[in-house]
Coordinates of C-alpha atoms and ligand atoms in Angstrom, one line a residue:
M1 CA 6.4 1.0 -4.8
C2 CA 10.0 1.4 -6.0
G3 CA 12.2 4.3 -7.1
I4 CA 13.1 4.5 -10.8
V5 CA 15.7 6.8 -12.4
G6 CA 16.9 7.0 -16.0
Y7 CA 19.5 9.4 -17.6
V8 CA 20.8 10.0 -21.1
G9 CA 23.3 12.8 -21.6
T10 CA 25.7 13.9 -24.3
P11 CA 28.8 11.8 -24.1
A12 CA 31.5 14.2 -23.1
A13 CA 34.7 14.0 -25.0
G14 CA 37.1 11.7 -23.2
G15 CA 34.4 10.8 -20.7
A16 CA 35.2 13.9 -18.7
G17 CA 31.6 15.0 -18.7
V18 CA 28.6 14.2 -16.5
D19 CA 28.8 10.7 -15.3
G20 CA 25.4 8.9 -15.6
T21 CA 26.1 6.9 -12.5
E22 CA 26.4 10.0 -10.4
V23 CA 23.2 11.5 -11.9
V24 CA 21.3 8.3 -11.2
L25 CA 22.6 7.9 -7.7
E26 CA 21.5 11.4 -6.9
G27 CA 18.0 10.6 -8.1
L28 CA 17.9 7.4 -6.2
R29 CA 18.8 9.3 -3.0
R30 CA 15.7 11.4 -3.4
L31 CA 13.6 8.3 -4.2
E32 CA 14.8 6.1 -1.4
Y33 CA 11.6 6.7 0.6
R34 CA 9.9 4.7 -2.2
G35 CA 11.8 1.6 -1.2
Y36 CA 15.0 0.6 0.5
D37 CA 15.2 -3.2 0.3
S38 CA 17.9 -3.1 -2.4
A39 CA 19.3 -0.7 -5.1
G40 CA 21.1 -1.1 -8.4
I41 CA 22.4 0.7 -11.5
A42 CA 23.0 -0.4 -15.1
V43 CA 25.1 1.7 -17.6
V44 CA 25.6 1.3 -21.3
A45 CA 29.4 1.7 -21.9
G46 CA 32.2 0.2 -23.9
G47 CA 29.9 -1.7 -26.2
G48 CA 28.1 -3.5 -23.4
V49 CA 25.9 -3.2 -20.4
Q50 CA 27.3 -3.3 -16.9
T51 CA 25.4 -3.5 -13.6
R52 CA 26.1 -3.1 -9.9
K53 CA 23.4 -4.0 -7.4
K54 CA 23.1 -4.7 -3.7
A55 CA 20.6 -5.7 -1.0
G56 CA 19.8 -3.1 1.7
K57 CA 19.9 0.6 1.7
L58 CA 21.4 2.8 -1.1
A59 CA 24.5 3.2 1.0
N60 CA 25.3 -0.4 0.4
L61 CA 25.3 0.1 -3.3
V62 CA 27.5 3.2 -3.0
E63 CA 30.0 1.1 -1.1
V64 CA 30.0 -1.5 -3.8
L65 CA 30.5 1.2 -6.4
G66 CA 33.4 2.6 -4.4
A67 CA 35.1 -0.7 -4.4
D68 CA 34.1 -1.7 -8.0
P69 CA 33.1 1.4 -10.0
L70 CA 31.1 1.4 -13.1
P71 CA 32.8 2.9 -16.3
A72 CA 31.9 6.5 -17.1
A73 CA 28.7 6.4 -19.1
A74 CA 26.2 8.8 -20.6
T75 CA 23.3 6.3 -20.4
A76 CA 22.3 4.9 -17.1
I77 CA 19.2 3.5 -15.2
G78 CA 18.9 3.0 -11.5
H79 CA 16.4 1.4 -9.1
T80 CA 15.7 1.4 -5.4
R81 CA 13.4 -1.6 -4.5
W82 CA 10.4 -2.2 -2.2
A83 CA 10.2 -6.0 -2.5
T84 CA 7.0 -7.6 -3.7
H85 CA 7.8 -10.8 -5.5
G86 CA 11.0 -12.3 -4.0
G87 CA 12.8 -11.3 -0.8
P88 CA 15.3 -8.3 -0.5
T89 CA 18.4 -10.1 -1.7
D90 CA 21.3 -9.2 -4.0
A91 CA 19.9 -11.6 -6.7
N92 CA 16.4 -10.1 -6.6
A93 CA 17.8 -6.5 -6.7
H94 CA 17.2 -4.6 -10.0
P95 CA 18.4 -4.1 -12.7
H96 CA 17.8 -7.6 -14.2
L97 CA 19.6 -8.8 -17.4
D98 CA 18.3 -10.9 -20.2
A99 CA 20.2 -14.2 -21.1
S100 CA 22.5 -12.3 -23.4
G101 CA 23.6 -9.9 -20.7
R102 CA 23.3 -7.0 -23.2
L103 CA 19.9 -5.8 -22.1
A104 CA 19.0 -4.5 -18.6
V105 CA 15.6 -3.6 -17.2
I106 CA 14.2 -2.1 -14.0
H107 CA 10.6 -2.2 -12.9
N108 CA 8.1 -0.7 -10.5
G109 CA 4.8 -2.5 -10.0
I110 CA 3.5 -6.1 -10.1
V111 CA 3.2 -8.2 -13.3
E112 CA 0.1 -10.2 -12.4
N113 CA 0.7 -13.0 -15.0
F114 CA 4.4 -13.4 -14.4
A115 CA 4.1 -17.0 -13.2
L116 CA 2.5 -18.1 -16.5
L117 CA 5.2 -16.2 -18.5
R118 CA 8.0 -17.6 -16.3
A119 CA 6.8 -21.1 -16.8
E120 CA 6.8 -20.5 -20.6
L121 CA 10.4 -19.2 -20.5
L122 CA 11.6 -22.1 -18.2
E123 CA 10.0 -24.5 -20.7
A124 CA 12.1 -22.8 -23.4
G125 CA 15.2 -23.3 -21.3
T126 CA 15.7 -19.8 -20.1
P127 CA 18.2 -19.5 -17.2
F128 CA 16.7 -17.6 -14.2
T129 CA 18.9 -16.0 -11.5
S130 CA 16.1 -14.5 -9.3
E131 CA 12.6 -15.0 -8.0
T132 CA 11.3 -11.7 -9.4
D133 CA 8.6 -10.9 -11.9
T134 CA 11.0 -8.3 -13.4
E135 CA 13.5 -10.9 -14.6
V136 CA 10.7 -12.5 -16.6
V137 CA 10.3 -9.1 -18.4
A138 CA 14.0 -8.9 -19.0
H139 CA 14.1 -12.3 -20.7
L140 CA 10.9 -11.5 -22.8
L141 CA 12.5 -8.2 -23.9
G142 CA 15.8 -9.9 -24.8
R143 CA 14.0 -12.6 -26.8
A144 CA 11.8 -10.0 -28.6
H145 CA 14.9 -7.8 -29.4
A146 CA 16.9 -10.8 -30.6
A147 CA 14.0 -11.9 -32.9
D148 CA 14.2 -8.5 -34.8
P149 CA 17.2 -6.4 -33.7
A150 CA 16.7 -4.0 -36.6
A151 CA 13.3 -3.1 -35.2
G152 CA 15.1 -1.8 -32.0
L153 CA 14.4 -1.8 -28.3
A154 CA 11.2 0.3 -28.5
A155 CA 9.6 -2.3 -30.8
A156 CA 10.6 -5.1 -28.4
M157 CA 9.1 -3.1 -25.5
R158 CA 5.8 -2.7 -27.4
A159 CA 5.7 -6.4 -28.2
V160 CA 6.4 -7.4 -24.5
C161 CA 4.0 -4.9 -22.9
A162 CA 1.2 -6.3 -25.0
R163 CA 1.7 -9.6 -23.0
L164 CA 1.9 -8.1 -19.5
E165 CA -1.0 -7.8 -17.1
G166 CA -1.0 -5.8 -13.9
A167 CA 0.8 -2.6 -12.9
F168 CA 4.2 -1.7 -14.2
T169 CA 6.7 1.0 -15.0
L170 CA 9.6 -0.4 -17.0
L171 CA 12.9 1.2 -18.1
A172 CA 15.2 -0.8 -20.4
V173 CA 18.6 -0.3 -22.1
H174 CA 20.4 -2.4 -24.7
A175 CA 24.1 -2.5 -25.6
D176 CA 23.2 -2.2 -29.3
E177 CA 21.5 1.2 -28.6
P178 CA 23.9 3.3 -26.5
G179 CA 22.4 6.8 -25.8
T180 CA 18.8 5.4 -25.7
I181 CA 16.5 4.4 -22.8
V182 CA 13.0 3.0 -23.5
G183 CA 10.3 3.2 -20.9
A184 CA 6.8 1.9 -20.6
R185 CA 4.0 2.5 -18.1
R186 CA 0.6 0.9 -17.1
N187 CA -1.1 1.7 -13.8
S188 CA 2.2 3.0 -12.4
P189 CA 3.8 6.4 -12.6
L190 CA 6.5 7.5 -15.1
V191 CA 7.6 11.1 -15.8
V192 CA 10.2 12.5 -18.3
G193 CA 12.6 15.2 -17.2
L194 CA 13.4 17.5 -20.1
G195 CA 16.9 18.9 -20.0
E196 CA 19.4 20.7 -22.2
G197 CA 21.5 18.1 -23.9
A198 CA 20.2 15.5 -21.5
N199 CA 16.8 13.9 -20.7
Y200 CA 15.7 12.0 -17.6
L201 CA 13.1 9.4 -16.6
G202 CA 11.7 8.9 -13.1
S203 CA 8.9 7.3 -11.0
D204 CA 8.3 10.8 -9.9
V205 CA 9.9 14.2 -10.4
A206 CA 12.2 13.8 -7.3
A207 CA 14.3 11.7 -9.6
F208 CA 15.5 14.6 -11.7
I209 CA 14.4 17.8 -9.9
A210 CA 18.0 18.7 -9.3
H211 CA 18.6 19.0 -13.0
T212 CA 15.4 20.2 -14.6
R213 CA 11.9 21.4 -13.6
E214 CA 10.5 20.9 -17.1
A215 CA 8.6 17.6 -17.2
L216 CA 6.4 15.4 -19.3
E217 CA 3.8 13.2 -17.7
L218 CA 3.1 9.9 -19.6
G219 CA -0.4 8.5 -19.9
Q220 CA -1.7 4.9 -19.5
D221 CA -0.2 2.2 -21.8
Q222 CA 2.5 4.5 -23.3
I223 CA 6.0 3.8 -24.4
V224 CA 8.7 6.6 -24.3
T225 CA 12.1 6.6 -26.0
I226 CA 14.6 9.1 -24.8
T227 CA 18.0 10.2 -26.1
A228 CA 20.1 13.1 -25.0
D229 CA 18.2 15.5 -27.4
D230 CA 14.9 13.8 -28.2
V231 CA 11.8 12.3 -26.5
V232 CA 9.4 10.1 -28.5
V233 CA 6.1 8.9 -27.0
T234 CA 3.8 6.2 -28.5
G235 CA 1.0 4.0 -27.4
F236 CA 1.6 0.3 -26.8
D237 CA 0.3 -0.1 -30.4
G238 CA 3.1 2.2 -31.8
T239 CA 0.8 5.2 -32.6
P240 CA 2.3 8.6 -31.7
R241 CA 1.1 10.1 -28.5
E242 CA 1.6 13.4 -26.6
G243 CA 2.7 13.4 -23.0
R244 CA 1.3 16.2 -20.7
R245 CA 4.0 18.9 -20.3
F246 CA 4.3 20.7 -17.0
H247 CA 6.6 22.8 -14.9
V248 CA 7.6 21.5 -11.5
D249 CA 7.0 24.2 -8.8
W250 CA 8.0 22.0 -5.9
D251 CA 11.4 22.2 -4.2
A252 CA 13.4 19.0 -3.8
A253 CA 12.0 18.2 -0.3
A254 CA 8.4 18.6 -1.4
A255 CA 9.1 16.5 -4.5
E256 CA 10.0 13.6 -2.3
K257 CA 6.5 13.9 -0.8
G258 CA 4.9 14.2 -4.1
G259 CA 4.1 17.8 -3.5
F260 CA 2.3 17.0 -0.2
P261 CA 3.3 18.9 2.9
S262 CA 4.1 15.7 4.8
F263 CA 4.5 11.9 4.2
M264 CA 1.4 11.5 6.3
A265 CA -0.7 13.6 3.9
K266 CA 1.0 11.8 0.9
E267 CA 0.3 8.4 2.3
I268 CA -3.3 9.2 3.1
H269 CA -3.6 10.1 -0.6
D270 CA -1.7 7.0 -1.6
Q271 CA -4.5 4.8 -0.1
P272 CA -6.4 4.1 -3.4
Q273 CA -3.2 2.8 -4.9
A274 CA -2.3 0.8 -1.8
I275 CA -5.7 -1.0 -1.9
A276 CA -5.5 -1.5 -5.7
D277 CA -2.0 -2.9 -5.5
T278 CA -3.0 -5.3 -2.6
L279 CA -5.8 -6.6 -4.8
L280 CA -3.5 -7.1 -7.8
G281 CA -2.9 -10.6 -9.0
R282 CA -5.2 -12.4 -6.6
T283 CA -7.4 -14.2 -9.1
D284 CA -6.6 -17.0 -11.5
A285 CA -7.6 -17.1 -15.2
E286 CA -11.0 -18.3 -14.2
G287 CA -11.5 -15.4 -11.8
R288 CA -11.2 -17.7 -8.7
L289 CA -9.4 -16.2 -5.7
Q290 CA -5.8 -17.4 -5.4
L291 CA -3.3 -16.4 -2.7
D292 CA 0.0 -17.6 -4.1
E293 CA 2.0 -16.9 -0.9
M294 CA -0.3 -19.2 1.1
K295 CA 1.9 -22.1 2.1
I296 CA -0.6 -23.7 4.5
S297 CA -2.3 -26.7 2.8
E298 CA -5.9 -26.5 1.8
A299 CA -6.6 -29.5 4.0
E300 CA -5.2 -27.7 7.0
L301 CA -7.2 -24.6 6.2
R302 CA -10.3 -26.7 5.9
S303 CA -9.7 -28.1 9.4
V304 CA -9.3 -24.7 11.1
D305 CA -11.9 -24.4 13.9
K306 CA -10.8 -21.1 15.3
I307 CA -8.9 -18.0 14.1
V308 CA -6.9 -15.8 16.5
V309 CA -5.7 -12.4 15.2
I310 CA -2.7 -11.1 17.0
A311 CA -1.4 -7.5 16.4
C312 CA -0.8 -4.2 18.1
G313 CA -2.3 -0.7 17.7
T314 CA -3.7 0.2 14.3
A315 CA -2.9 -3.3 13.0
A316 CA -5.1 -4.7 15.8
Y317 CA -8.0 -2.5 14.6
A318 CA -7.6 -4.0 11.1
G319 CA -7.9 -7.4 12.8
Q320 CA -11.1 -6.3 14.5
V321 CA -12.6 -5.3 11.2
A322 CA -11.5 -8.7 9.8
K323 CA -13.3 -10.4 12.6
Y324 CA -16.8 -9.3 11.4
A325 CA -16.1 -10.2 7.8
I326 CA -14.5 -13.6 8.4
E327 CA -17.1 -14.7 10.9
H328 CA -19.9 -13.6 8.5
W329 CA -18.3 -15.2 5.4
C330 CA -16.7 -18.3 6.9
R331 CA -18.7 -19.1 10.1
I332 CA -15.3 -19.6 11.9
P333 CA -15.0 -18.0 15.4
V334 CA -12.4 -15.2 15.3
E335 CA -10.7 -13.8 18.4
V336 CA -8.7 -10.6 18.1
E337 CA -6.0 -10.3 20.8
L338 CA -3.5 -7.6 21.5
A339 CA -0.2 -9.4 20.8
H340 CA 1.3 -8.3 24.2
E341 CA -1.7 -9.8 26.0
F342 CA -2.0 -12.9 24.0
R343 CA 0.8 -15.1 25.4
Y344 CA 0.2 -14.0 29.0
R345 CA -3.5 -15.1 29.1
D346 CA -2.6 -18.7 28.5
P347 CA -4.6 -18.8 25.3
V348 CA -6.5 -21.9 24.2
V349 CA -4.7 -22.8 20.9
S350 CA -4.4 -26.1 19.0
E351 CA -3.2 -27.5 15.7
R352 CA -6.6 -26.5 14.4
T353 CA -6.1 -22.8 15.3
L354 CA -5.1 -20.4 12.6
V355 CA -3.2 -17.5 14.1
V356 CA -3.1 -14.4 11.9
A357 CA -0.3 -12.0 12.7
I358 CA -0.9 -8.5 11.3
S359 CA 2.0 -6.2 11.1
Q360 CA 3.1 -3.3 8.8
S361 CA 6.8 -3.5 9.7
G362 CA 7.0 -7.2 10.5
E363 CA 9.4 -6.3 13.3
T364 CA 7.0 -5.5 16.2
M365 CA 8.5 -7.4 19.1
D366 CA 5.2 -7.9 20.9
T367 CA 3.8 -9.6 17.8
I368 CA 7.0 -11.6 17.1
M369 CA 6.9 -13.0 20.6
A370 CA 3.2 -13.8 20.2
V371 CA 3.9 -15.6 16.9
R372 CA 6.5 -17.7 18.6
H373 CA 4.2 -18.6 21.5
A374 CA 1.4 -19.6 19.0
R375 CA 3.7 -21.8 17.1
E376 CA 5.0 -23.5 20.3
Q377 CA 1.3 -24.3 21.0
G378 CA 1.1 -26.0 17.6
A379 CA -1.0 -23.4 15.8
K380 CA -0.4 -22.5 12.1
V381 CA 0.6 -18.9 11.7
L382 CA -0.3 -16.7 8.7
A383 CA 1.4 -13.3 8.6
I384 CA -0.3 -10.3 6.9
C385 CA 2.7 -7.9 6.4
N386 CA 3.8 -4.9 4.4
T387 CA 7.5 -5.6 4.6
N388 CA 8.9 -8.4 2.5
G389 CA 11.4 -10.6 4.2
S390 CA 10.9 -9.1 7.7
T391 CA 11.0 -11.2 10.9
I392 CA 7.3 -12.0 11.3
P393 CA 6.7 -13.4 7.8
R394 CA 10.0 -15.3 8.1
E395 CA 8.8 -16.9 11.3
S396 CA 5.3 -17.7 10.1
D397 CA 4.0 -20.7 8.1
A398 CA 2.5 -18.5 5.4
V399 CA 2.3 -14.8 4.4
L400 CA -0.1 -12.5 2.6
Y401 CA 1.8 -9.4 1.7
T402 CA 0.1 -6.1 1.5
H403 CA 1.4 -3.9 -1.3
A404 CA 1.1 -0.5 0.3
G405 CA 4.7 0.5 -0.4
P406 CA 6.9 1.9 2.3
E407 CA 5.0 3.8 5.0
I408 CA 7.3 6.5 6.1
A409 CA 5.0 8.4 8.5
V410 CA 5.0 6.8 12.0
A411 CA 1.2 6.8 12.3
S412 CA -0.2 4.2 10.0
T413 CA -2.7 5.0 7.3
K414 CA -2.3 3.3 3.9
A415 CA -0.9 0.1 5.5
F416 CA -4.1 0.0 7.7
L417 CA -6.3 0.0 4.6
A418 CA -4.1 -2.5 2.9
Q419 CA -4.2 -4.8 6.0
I420 CA -8.0 -4.7 6.0
T421 CA -8.0 -5.4 2.3
A422 CA -5.7 -8.4 2.8
C423 CA -7.9 -9.6 5.7
Y424 CA -10.9 -9.5 3.3
L425 CA -8.9 -11.5 0.8
L426 CA -8.1 -14.1 3.4
G427 CA -11.8 -14.3 4.5
L428 CA -13.0 -14.8 1.0
Y429 CA -10.3 -17.3 0.2
L430 CA -11.3 -19.4 3.3
A431 CA -15.0 -19.1 2.4
Q432 CA -14.3 -20.2 -1.1
L433 CA -12.1 -23.1 0.0
R434 CA -14.4 -24.3 2.7
G435 CA -17.5 -24.0 0.6
N436 CA -19.2 -21.3 2.7
K437 CA -19.4 -19.1 -0.4
F438 CA -20.0 -20.0 -4.1
A439 CA -17.5 -18.6 -6.6
D440 CA -20.0 -16.1 -7.9
E441 CA -20.6 -14.8 -4.3
V442 CA -16.8 -14.4 -3.9
A443 CA -16.7 -12.7 -7.2
D444 CA -19.4 -10.3 -6.2
V445 CA -17.5 -9.2 -3.1
L446 CA -14.3 -8.9 -5.1
A447 CA -16.1 -6.7 -7.6
Q448 CA -17.2 -4.4 -4.7
L449 CA -13.6 -4.4 -3.4
H450 CA -12.2 -3.4 -6.8
E451 CA -14.5 -0.3 -6.7
I452 CA -13.1 0.8 -3.3
P453 CA -10.0 2.5 -4.6
G454 CA -12.1 4.9 -6.7
Q455 CA -14.5 5.4 -3.9
V456 CA -11.6 6.3 -1.5
R457 CA -10.5 8.8 -4.1
Q458 CA -14.0 10.3 -4.1
V459 CA -13.8 10.7 -0.3
L460 CA -10.4 12.3 -0.5
D461 CA -11.6 14.7 -3.1
G462 CA -14.5 15.9 -0.9
L463 CA -12.8 16.5 2.4
E464 CA -12.3 20.3 2.5
Q465 CA -15.2 20.5 4.9
V466 CA -13.3 18.1 7.3
R467 CA -10.1 20.1 7.0
E468 CA -12.0 23.4 7.9
I469 CA -13.6 21.7 10.9
A470 CA -10.2 20.4 12.0
R471 CA -8.6 23.8 11.8
Y472 CA -11.6 25.3 13.7
M473 CA -11.2 22.7 16.4
A474 CA -7.5 23.0 16.8
D475 CA -7.9 24.0 20.5
T476 CA -10.2 21.2 21.5
R477 CA -9.1 19.2 24.4
S478 CA -11.1 16.0 24.0
V479 CA -12.9 14.2 21.2
L480 CA -15.1 11.0 21.4
F481 CA -15.6 8.5 18.6
L482 CA -18.6 6.1 18.4
G483 CA -19.2 3.2 16.1
R484 CA -21.1 -0.1 16.1
H485 CA -20.3 -3.4 14.4
V486 CA -17.4 -2.7 11.9
G487 CA -17.8 1.0 12.8
Y488 CA -16.5 0.2 16.2
P489 CA -12.8 -0.5 15.2
V490 CA -13.1 2.5 12.9
A491 CA -14.0 4.7 15.9
M492 CA -11.1 3.2 17.8
E493 CA -8.7 3.9 14.9
G494 CA -10.0 7.5 14.6
A495 CA -9.3 8.1 18.2
L496 CA -5.8 6.6 18.0
K497 CA -4.9 8.8 15.0
L498 CA -6.0 11.9 17.0
K499 CA -4.0 10.8 20.0
E500 CA -0.9 10.0 17.9
L501 CA -0.9 13.1 15.7
A502 CA -2.5 15.9 17.7
Y503 CA -1.7 14.7 21.3
I504 CA -5.4 15.2 22.2
H505 CA -7.3 13.0 24.6
A506 CA -9.5 10.9 22.3
E507 CA -11.5 7.8 23.0
G508 CA -13.3 5.4 20.8
F509 CA -16.4 3.5 22.1
A510 CA -18.8 0.9 20.9
A511 CA -21.8 3.0 20.5
G512 CA -23.9 0.6 22.5
E513 CA -21.5 0.9 25.4
L514 CA -22.2 4.7 25.8
K515 CA -25.1 4.3 28.2
H516 CA -23.1 1.9 30.4
G517 CA -20.9 4.7 31.6
P518 CA -19.0 6.8 29.0
I519 CA -22.0 9.1 28.4
A520 CA -21.1 10.7 31.6
L521 CA -18.2 12.3 29.7
V522 CA -20.6 14.2 27.4
E523 CA -21.1 17.8 28.3
P524 CA -22.3 20.7 26.2
G525 CA -20.0 21.3 23.2
Q526 CA -18.2 17.9 23.5
P527 CA -17.2 16.9 20.0
V528 CA -18.4 13.4 19.1
F529 CA -17.7 11.6 15.8
V530 CA -20.2 8.9 15.0
V531 CA -19.6 6.3 12.3
V532 CA -23.0 5.3 11.0
P533 CA -23.6 2.0 9.2
S534 CA -25.5 1.8 6.0
P535 CA -29.3 2.0 6.3
R536 CA -29.3 -0.6 3.6
G537 CA -27.6 -3.1 5.9
R538 CA -29.1 -4.6 9.0
D539 CA -31.6 -1.9 9.8
S540 CA -31.4 -2.6 13.5
L541 CA -27.8 -1.5 13.4
H542 CA -28.5 1.8 11.7
S543 CA -31.5 2.8 13.8
K544 CA -29.6 2.1 17.0
V545 CA -26.7 4.3 16.0
V546 CA -29.1 7.1 15.1
S547 CA -30.5 6.7 18.6
N548 CA -27.0 7.0 20.0
I549 CA -26.5 10.2 18.1
Q550 CA -29.7 11.5 19.6
E551 CA -28.5 10.5 23.1
V552 CA -25.3 12.5 23.0
R553 CA -26.9 15.4 21.1
A554 CA -29.6 15.7 23.8
R555 CA -26.7 16.3 26.3
G556 CA -25.2 19.1 24.3
A557 CA -22.6 17.2 22.2
R558 CA -21.4 18.6 18.9
T559 CA -22.1 15.6 16.6
L560 CA -19.9 15.0 13.5
V561 CA -21.5 12.1 11.7
I562 CA -20.0 10.0 9.0
A563 CA -22.8 8.5 6.9
E564 CA -23.3 7.2 3.4
H565 CA -24.8 9.4 0.6
G566 CA -28.6 9.4 0.8
D567 CA -28.9 8.6 4.5
T568 CA -31.2 11.4 5.6
D569 CA -32.1 9.8 8.9
V570 CA -29.0 11.3 10.5
E571 CA -29.6 14.9 9.4
P572 CA -31.9 16.1 12.3
Y573 CA -29.2 15.1 14.9
A574 CA -26.0 15.9 13.1
D575 CA -24.2 19.2 13.5
V576 CA -22.0 18.1 10.6
V577 CA -22.6 15.2 8.1
I578 CA -19.5 13.8 6.3
R579 CA -20.6 11.8 3.4
I580 CA -19.0 8.6 2.1
P581 CA -20.0 6.6 -1.0
R582 CA -22.3 3.6 -0.6
T583 CA -20.7 0.2 -0.2
S584 CA -21.6 -2.9 1.7
T585 CA -21.5 -2.7 5.5
L586 CA -18.5 -5.1 5.8
L587 CA -16.4 -3.1 3.4
S588 CA -17.4 0.4 4.7
P589 CA -14.4 0.7 7.1
L590 CA -12.1 1.3 4.1
L591 CA -14.2 4.5 3.4
A592 CA -15.3 5.6 6.8
V593 CA -11.8 5.8 8.3
V594 CA -10.5 8.2 5.7
P595 CA -12.2 11.4 7.0
L596 CA -10.9 10.6 10.5
Q597 CA -7.4 10.2 9.2
V598 CA -7.6 13.6 7.4
F599 CA -9.2 15.2 10.5
A600 CA -6.4 14.1 12.8
C601 CA -3.7 15.1 10.3
E602 CA -5.2 18.5 9.6
L603 CA -5.8 19.3 13.3
A604 CA -2.2 18.3 14.2
T605 CA -0.9 20.5 11.3
A606 CA -3.0 23.4 12.5
K607 CA -1.3 23.0 15.9
G608 CA 2.0 23.1 14.2
L609 CA 2.9 19.6 15.1
D610 CA 5.2 17.2 13.2
V611 CA 2.7 14.7 11.7
D612 CA 5.4 12.5 10.3
Q613 CA 7.4 12.0 13.5
P614 CA 5.0 12.5 16.4
R615 CA 6.6 12.7 19.9
N616 CA 7.3 9.6 21.9
L617 CA 6.5 7.2 18.9
A618 CA 8.6 4.9 16.7
K619 CA 7.6 3.5 13.4
S620 CA 8.4 0.0 14.5
V621 CA 8.3 -0.9 18.2
T622 CA 11.1 -3.5 18.3
V623 CA 11.1 -3.8 22.1
E624 CA 8.5 -5.5 24.3
Ligands
AGP1 C1 -0.2 3.1 14.1 O1 -0.6 4.4 13.8 C2 0.8 3.1 15.2 N1 2.0 3.7 14.8 C3 1.0 1.8 15.9 O2 -0.2 1.5 16.6 C4 1.3 0.5 14.9 O3 0.1 0.2 14.2 C5 1.7 -0.6 15.8 O4 2.8 -0.3 16.6 C6 1.9 -1.9 15.1 O5 3.0 -1.8 14.2 P1 3.2 -2.9 13.0 O6 1.9 -2.9 12.2 O7 4.4 -2.5 12.3 O8 3.3 -4.2 13.7

């Protein structure tokens, strides 16, 4: 998830007017929450295109511009990056130029087929300066424009977009067309800011809200050409289109949160996209699963006789979900160990152990130390991480990046769902590689996974009931969470969210453990969430959890039950039933946890607490 800004204004006489670089920098400052691995700007001036770009936060680019300013320009594009393909380096920073150096492009998203296109360009002798998928687009655009300069940049953009697969928002400028920016979007946001004598482009309205509140939203597979006084929208096929015009009511601060009251709320709602982006580009032309960052050989993966997941907090709960899936699909024993416990228990690890380190930040010291210990014991380490180029992936043998985009709120939500998704991909890949599952069986599960983003959106669209309950329960002092099988880590995560956000005592239990002690906690009125597995799965699981609901209800508990649509068995014992769409048992955590996230966020908000920066917590725990 990157920040994109474009500006075209009226060239002021003598260059004394509005400087495009300043307008773009201001927009990038408001978009820096979308990514801060690098930043860069390109301007069209003096008959050419000039760029400045730098790894790290926007301040680094500002420093570069201070030392080596760009010429005043009325046409400028800017980018702040969240690295996906290629680490956070100066060379991988956007904008990227074509071979002529007269065309610059910036990009938000993932071009799934970039490897094939890159190979084609290398074959044609194209010189590459970066590892990114975006530079591939720059060269394709430059070649298309050079093939028919008279047709212009918009025609080149249409020709190139027809060849790209995946998710992308693109902005391009060309020295031959000063005063013009051409943008394109597929599965990634792009909005136009409509000004007086100037027009703007942005990945969201925060890019230009300081200059105009009149905006135009672009639809799927659309191209937009903006000049200082005109906006033209077409489809990828060149036919005229109409964007959706709207007025922006948000203030600048709200705009950075996409209109949500907090980053926590925004990131909960970003989860469908986080899952979809993590799934992008994972299958080859034949539909077989491929994990291109996997640098552990197939032979080594076939020899794995044990998997140990090491992680902390929410990431550890993602690992617990993975345990059920990987053991079921691959028949490999999976241990899930809290990273800070792992190395002190003198673990049994060998060259045939695959250690999977799950971390959103990639900087959690407990997990870093556990990775080092595992490698000292000879294990291969695979990182599942959301932050490209961070310490844990760098110190691992292989990495599977999640593409959740920057997670600003301290309590993890979208990264959690992306971690679970990546764990499923790992399990399916191992099952495919080791022959535990046929290609069609893997494809079936992948097809179900690709339905999950839409199902998460359905859950999000139906949670007003949960929000009302949360507000009603704002004074509660204790909440219990029960789950069985994959519902157990979901219960644990639900409890953690409530602790982190609302500072309420909350405890997650394996539902079967209740009668072995914790049921003593249940007194009349005690709120108990119960995560119920699908009745279509192993019936023994479902009927046992229904019995657990009866047990606590009989002791006066207030039961809040999360169950799939159509499961009527729970109704006689549930004070509240929260419905989620039907999916397979192993994939259900991606849906069942969402109501618990929203409950915790809404209850904390009702208590007037800061849900983005809860007390005592840090986004990345870089000390042991
Ligand atoms: C999650 O809500 C917490 N903020 C915390 O448990 C977090 O998951 C844990 O510290 C691990 O962080 P990491 O994923 O960056 O390694």
